[in-house]
CSV table of C-alpha atoms in Angstrom, one decimal:
chain,number,residue,atom,x,y,z
T,1,MET,CA,74.1,56.1,-15.6
T,2,ILE,CA,77.3,56.3,-16.2
T,3,GLY,CA,77.1,52.3,-17.7
T,4,ARG,CA,75.0,52.7,-20.3
T,5,ILE,CA,76.0,56.3,-21.6
T,6,ARG,CA,79.6,53.8,-22.2
T,7,HIS,CA,77.7,51.4,-23.8
T,8,GLY,CA,75.7,53.8,-25.9
T,9,ALA,CA,79.0,55.7,-27.0
T,10,VAL,CA,80.3,51.8,-27.5
T,11,VAL,CA,77.4,51.2,-29.9
T,12,LEU,CA,77.6,54.4,-31.5
T,13,ARG,CA,81.1,54.0,-32.8
T,14,ALA,CA,80.3,50.7,-34.2
T,15,PHE,CA,77.6,52.6,-36.1
T,16,TRP,CA,80.0,55.3,-37.6
T,17,GLN,CA,83.1,52.6,-38.1
T,18,LEU,CA,79.9,50.9,-40.3
T,19,ASN,CA,78.2,53.1,-42.2
T,20,TRP,CA,81.7,54.7,-42.8
T,21,LEU,CA,83.3,51.3,-44.7
T,22,GLU,CA,79.8,50.8,-46.1
T,23,GLU,CA,79.8,55.0,-47.7
T,24,LEU,CA,83.2,54.2,-48.6
T,25,GLN,CA,83.1,51.4,-51.4
T,26,TYR,CA,80.4,54.8,-52.6
T,27,ARG,CA,83.1,57.6,-52.8
T,28,GLY,CA,81.6,59.0,-55.5
T,29,ASN,CA,78.5,59.9,-54.0
T,30,PHE,CA,80.6,62.3,-52.0
T,31,ILE,CA,81.3,64.3,-54.8
T,32,ALA,CA,78.0,64.4,-55.2
T,33,SER,CA,76.4,64.8,-52.3
T,34,LEU,CA,79.1,67.9,-52.0
T,35,LEU,CA,78.1,69.7,-55.1
T,36,GLY,CA,74.3,69.9,-54.8
T,37,THR,CA,75.1,71.5,-51.4
T,38,VAL,CA,77.1,74.1,-52.9
T,39,PHE,CA,74.8,74.1,-55.9
T,40,TRP,CA,71.9,75.0,-52.7
T,41,LEU,CA,73.9,77.2,-51.0
T,42,ALA,CA,74.9,79.5,-54.5
T,43,MET,CA,71.3,79.7,-55.3
T,44,ALA,CA,70.2,80.3,-51.5
T,45,LEU,CA,72.8,83.1,-51.3
T,46,LEU,CA,70.9,84.6,-55.0
T,47,THR,CA,68.0,84.7,-53.2
T,48,VAL,CA,68.7,86.3,-50.5
T,49,ALA,CA,71.1,88.8,-52.7
T,50,LEU,CA,67.9,89.5,-55.1
T,51,TYR,CA,66.2,90.1,-51.6
T,52,PHE,CA,68.4,92.8,-50.3
T,53,ARG,CA,68.1,95.0,-53.9
T,54,HIS,CA,65.0,95.8,-52.3
T,55,THR,CA,65.3,96.6,-48.9
T,56,PRO,CA,68.5,97.5,-46.4
T,57,THR,CA,67.0,94.3,-43.6
T,58,LEU,CA,64.9,91.6,-43.1
T,59,GLY,CA,62.9,91.3,-40.2
T,60,GLY,CA,65.7,93.7,-38.8
T,61,TRP,CA,68.3,91.7,-40.0
T,62,ASP,CA,71.0,93.0,-42.6
T,63,TYR,CA,72.3,91.1,-45.2
T,64,TRP,CA,75.5,89.6,-43.7
T,65,ASP,CA,73.1,88.7,-40.6
T,66,VAL,CA,70.8,86.5,-42.3
T,67,VAL,CA,73.7,84.6,-44.0
T,68,VAL,CA,75.3,84.0,-41.0
T,69,LEU,CA,71.6,82.7,-40.1
T,70,LEU,CA,71.8,80.6,-43.6
T,71,GLY,CA,74.6,78.6,-42.6
T,72,VAL,CA,74.0,77.7,-39.0
T,73,PHE,CA,70.5,76.3,-41.6
T,74,ASN,CA,72.8,74.4,-43.2
T,75,ALA,CA,74.6,72.9,-40.9
T,76,LEU,CA,71.4,72.4,-38.8
T,77,ALA,CA,70.1,70.5,-42.2
T,78,GLY,CA,73.6,68.7,-42.7
T,79,VAL,CA,72.4,66.4,-39.3
T,80,VAL,CA,69.4,65.8,-40.8
T,81,GLU,CA,70.2,64.3,-44.3
T,82,SER,CA,72.6,62.7,-42.3
T,83,VAL,CA,71.7,61.5,-39.3
T,84,LEU,CA,67.9,61.7,-38.7
T,85,ARG,CA,66.8,60.8,-42.4
T,86,PRO,CA,68.5,58.0,-43.2
T,87,GLY,CA,68.2,56.7,-39.5
T,88,ILE,CA,64.6,57.3,-37.8
T,89,GLY,CA,63.3,58.3,-40.7
T,90,HIS,CA,63.4,54.6,-41.4
T,91,LEU,CA,60.9,54.3,-38.8
T,92,PRO,CA,57.9,53.3,-40.7
T,93,THR,CA,59.0,50.5,-42.8
T,94,ASP,CA,60.5,49.0,-40.3
T,95,VAL,CA,56.9,49.2,-38.5
T,96,ARG,CA,55.3,47.7,-41.2
T,97,SER,CA,57.6,45.3,-42.5
T,98,GLY,CA,58.2,43.8,-38.5
T,99,ALA,CA,62.0,44.7,-38.4
T,100,LEU,CA,61.4,46.6,-35.3
T,101,ASP,CA,60.7,43.1,-34.0
T,102,LEU,CA,64.9,42.5,-34.5
T,103,VAL,CA,65.3,46.0,-33.0
T,104,LEU,CA,63.4,45.3,-29.7
T,105,VAL,CA,65.7,42.0,-29.3
T,106,ARG,CA,68.7,43.3,-29.0
T,107,PRO,CA,70.3,44.1,-25.3
T,108,VAL,CA,70.1,47.9,-26.6
T,109,ASP,CA,67.7,51.5,-25.9
T,110,ALA,CA,65.3,50.8,-29.4
T,111,GLN,CA,65.1,54.9,-29.9
T,112,PHE,CA,68.7,54.9,-29.7
T,113,TYR,CA,69.1,52.5,-32.2
T,114,VAL,CA,66.6,53.2,-35.0
T,115,SER,CA,68.4,56.9,-34.6
T,116,PHE,CA,71.5,56.3,-35.7
T,117,ARG,CA,71.6,53.0,-36.8
T,118,ARG,CA,72.1,54.6,-40.5
T,119,LEU,CA,74.3,57.0,-41.1
T,120,ASP,CA,74.8,59.7,-44.1
T,121,VAL,CA,78.3,59.4,-43.5
T,122,TRP,CA,78.8,61.9,-46.4
T,123,ARG,CA,76.7,64.3,-45.6
T,124,PHE,CA,78.5,65.4,-42.4
T,125,ALA,CA,80.4,67.5,-44.8
T,126,ASP,CA,77.1,70.0,-45.4
T,127,VAL,CA,77.3,70.5,-41.6
T,128,VAL,CA,81.6,72.3,-42.3
T,129,LEU,CA,80.4,73.7,-45.2
T,130,GLY,CA,77.2,75.4,-43.3
T,131,LEU,CA,79.3,76.0,-40.3
T,132,GLY,CA,82.0,77.9,-43.1
T,133,LEU,CA,79.3,80.2,-44.5
T,134,SER,CA,78.1,81.7,-41.4
T,135,GLY,CA,82.5,81.9,-40.0
T,136,TYR,CA,83.0,84.0,-43.3
T,137,ALA,CA,79.5,86.3,-42.6
T,138,LEU,CA,80.5,86.7,-39.2
T,139,VAL,CA,83.8,87.9,-40.7
T,140,HIS,CA,82.1,90.5,-42.6
T,141,THR,CA,79.9,91.6,-40.1
T,142,GLY,CA,82.8,93.3,-38.3
T,143,ARG,CA,80.8,91.0,-34.8
T,144,VAL,CA,83.6,87.7,-34.7
T,145,PRO,CA,82.9,86.0,-31.6
T,146,ASP,CA,84.8,85.6,-28.7
T,147,ALA,CA,85.0,82.5,-26.7
T,148,GLY,CA,81.8,83.5,-24.4
T,149,ARG,CA,79.6,83.4,-28.0
T,150,LEU,CA,81.0,80.5,-29.3
T,151,VAL,CA,80.2,78.3,-26.0
T,152,ALA,CA,76.6,80.0,-26.2
T,153,PHE,CA,76.7,79.2,-30.0
T,154,VAL,CA,77.6,75.3,-29.2
T,155,VAL,CA,74.6,74.8,-26.4
T,156,THR,CA,71.8,76.7,-29.0
T,157,PHE,CA,72.9,74.5,-31.4
T,158,ALA,CA,72.9,71.1,-29.5
T,159,VAL,CA,68.8,72.7,-28.3
T,160,ALA,CA,68.3,72.9,-32.2
T,161,ILE,CA,69.8,69.1,-32.8
T,162,ALA,CA,67.5,68.7,-29.5
T,163,VAL,CA,64.6,70.9,-31.2
T,164,VAL,CA,64.8,68.9,-34.8
T,165,TYR,CA,65.4,65.3,-33.6
T,166,ALA,CA,62.2,66.0,-31.0
T,167,ILE,CA,60.5,66.8,-34.2
T,168,TRP,CA,61.4,63.9,-36.1
T,169,VAL,CA,60.8,61.1,-33.6
T,170,THR,CA,57.1,62.7,-32.8
T,171,LEU,CA,56.3,62.2,-36.2
T,172,MET,CA,57.7,59.1,-37.2
T,173,SER,CA,55.9,57.1,-34.3
T,174,PHE,CA,52.5,58.2,-36.0
T,175,ALA,CA,53.7,55.2,-37.8
T,176,PHE,CA,52.6,52.9,-35.0
T,177,TRP,CA,48.7,54.3,-35.6
T,178,PHE,CA,48.7,55.0,-39.4
T,179,VAL,CA,50.2,52.4,-42.2
T,180,ALA,CA,51.7,55.4,-44.5
T,181,VAL,CA,53.8,58.0,-42.7
T,182,GLU,CA,56.3,59.3,-45.0
T,183,ASN,CA,54.7,62.6,-46.1
T,184,MET,CA,55.8,63.6,-42.6
T,185,ALA,CA,58.8,63.9,-43.8
T,186,ALA,CA,57.9,66.3,-46.8
T,187,LEU,CA,55.8,67.8,-43.9
T,188,PHE,CA,59.0,68.4,-42.1
T,189,ASP,CA,60.9,69.2,-44.8
T,190,SER,CA,58.4,72.2,-46.2
T,191,VAL,CA,57.7,73.6,-42.6
T,192,PHE,CA,61.8,73.4,-41.8
T,193,ASP,CA,62.1,75.5,-44.8
T,194,ALA,CA,60.8,78.7,-43.1
T,195,ALA,CA,64.3,78.6,-40.3
T,196,ARG,CA,66.3,79.6,-43.7
T,197,TYR,CA,64.9,83.1,-42.5
T,198,PRO,CA,65.0,85.0,-38.8
T,199,VAL,CA,61.5,84.3,-37.0
T,200,THR,CA,61.4,88.6,-37.1
T,201,ALA,CA,60.6,88.4,-40.8
T,202,TYR,CA,57.3,86.7,-40.5
T,203,PRO,CA,53.9,88.5,-39.1
T,204,GLY,CA,52.8,87.5,-35.9
T,205,ALA,CA,50.6,84.9,-36.6
T,206,LEU,CA,53.3,83.1,-38.3
T,207,ARG,CA,55.9,83.5,-35.5
T,208,PHE,CA,54.1,82.6,-32.8
T,209,LEU,CA,53.3,78.7,-34.4
T,210,PHE,CA,57.3,78.5,-35.7
T,211,VAL,CA,57.8,79.9,-31.5
T,212,TYR,CA,55.4,77.8,-29.5
T,213,LEU,CA,53.9,75.2,-31.4
T,214,ILE,CA,55.8,74.4,-34.1
T,215,PRO,CA,59.2,75.5,-33.0
T,216,ILE,CA,61.2,76.2,-35.4
T,217,ALA,CA,62.6,79.7,-34.5
T,218,TRP,CA,65.1,77.3,-31.8
T,219,THR,CA,66.8,75.8,-34.8
T,220,THR,CA,68.1,78.3,-36.5
T,221,THR,CA,67.7,82.3,-35.1
T,222,ILE,CA,68.6,81.4,-31.9
T,223,PRO,CA,72.2,79.6,-32.6
T,224,ASP,CA,72.4,82.6,-34.7
T,225,SER,CA,71.5,85.3,-32.3
T,226,ALA,CA,74.0,83.5,-30.1
T,227,LEU,CA,76.6,84.4,-32.6
T,228,THR,CA,75.7,87.8,-33.6
T,229,GLY,CA,75.6,89.1,-29.9
T,230,ARG,CA,71.9,89.6,-29.8
T,231,LEU,CA,71.5,86.4,-27.2
T,232,GLY,CA,70.8,87.5,-23.4
T,233,PRO,CA,71.4,84.8,-20.9
T,234,ALA,CA,67.3,84.6,-20.3
T,235,LEU,CA,66.8,83.3,-24.0
T,236,ALA,CA,69.8,81.0,-23.1
T,237,LEU,CA,67.7,79.5,-20.4
T,238,TRP,CA,64.5,79.0,-22.1
T,239,ALA,CA,66.4,77.7,-24.9
T,240,MET,CA,68.1,75.1,-23.1
T,241,ALA,CA,64.7,74.3,-21.1
T,242,VAL,CA,62.9,73.9,-24.3
T,243,GLY,CA,65.3,71.8,-25.7
T,244,ILE,CA,65.3,69.5,-22.2
T,245,ALA,CA,60.9,69.9,-22.8
T,246,VAL,CA,60.6,68.7,-26.3
T,247,LEU,CA,63.5,65.4,-26.0
T,248,ALA,CA,61.4,65.0,-23.1
T,249,ALA,CA,57.7,65.1,-24.2
T,250,SER,CA,59.8,63.2,-27.3
T,251,ARG,CA,60.4,60.2,-25.7
T,252,LEU,CA,57.8,59.7,-23.9
T,253,LEU,CA,55.2,59.4,-26.8
T,254,TRP,CA,58.4,57.1,-28.0
T,255,ARG,CA,57.2,54.6,-25.5
T,256,VAL,CA,53.4,55.1,-25.4
T,257,ALA,CA,53.9,54.3,-29.2
T,258,LEU,CA,55.7,51.3,-28.8
T,259,ARG,CA,52.8,49.8,-26.5
T,260,ARG,CA,50.9,49.6,-29.4
T,261,TYR,CA,53.4,47.6,-31.9
T,262,THR,CA,52.2,44.2,-32.0
T,263,SER,CA,54.8,43.1,-34.6
T,264,ALA,CA,54.1,42.2,-38.5
T,265,GLY,CA,52.6,38.6,-37.0
T,266,GLY,CA,50.2,40.9,-35.0
């Protein structure tokens, strides 16, 4: 087990180095990506500010609490854009072209390889900007987190990454059954966009959907609650259980889907 983890770490470091060297050839992408993220954050903050001109709270959250959540959302979106979309998001193309054949003969876990082989290094700036915005907003709330809250946030943010990763693996695995599933990524974007607001702001039916069926509530609302002191021990344990469960389920689906793959030659 330890040997597999060490081997995975070596492969991941190699992926990082290769992608970093490639991205250094296009440094202008960093400026473009950074400006795009700053513009998006400005528009999101403007939208929230306009909303709070008409009401003091949103689902029981005040302005700065929602700004903290926006920062968490942007950080998680940075993970999607830097790791998931260029990696596992490319799986349908590999299945159709037969490029997956070359992955399956490599001495590394196929799911791990397709998930992390491609990285958009510059988009990691989105993670930094998002966390910076959350930190700035926390100062304005007057609830600067202690060490315990920071640890809880790290754990719940890791759970959020696990949930989003599991959703991507699930959606992209449909490529083994259907010819074109690229629109699944657009479907994810539409649903994930709802995570920029607290789950308590939605009506009961949507709240049930986002907690139990499409668990995006666990991706931003829960980590935000950890930072602001709303998260209780029981909910923190549930969050960890959800993260483990969705990862296990997505891994099982991947194995089932992979058995259907017959290579480009049929």
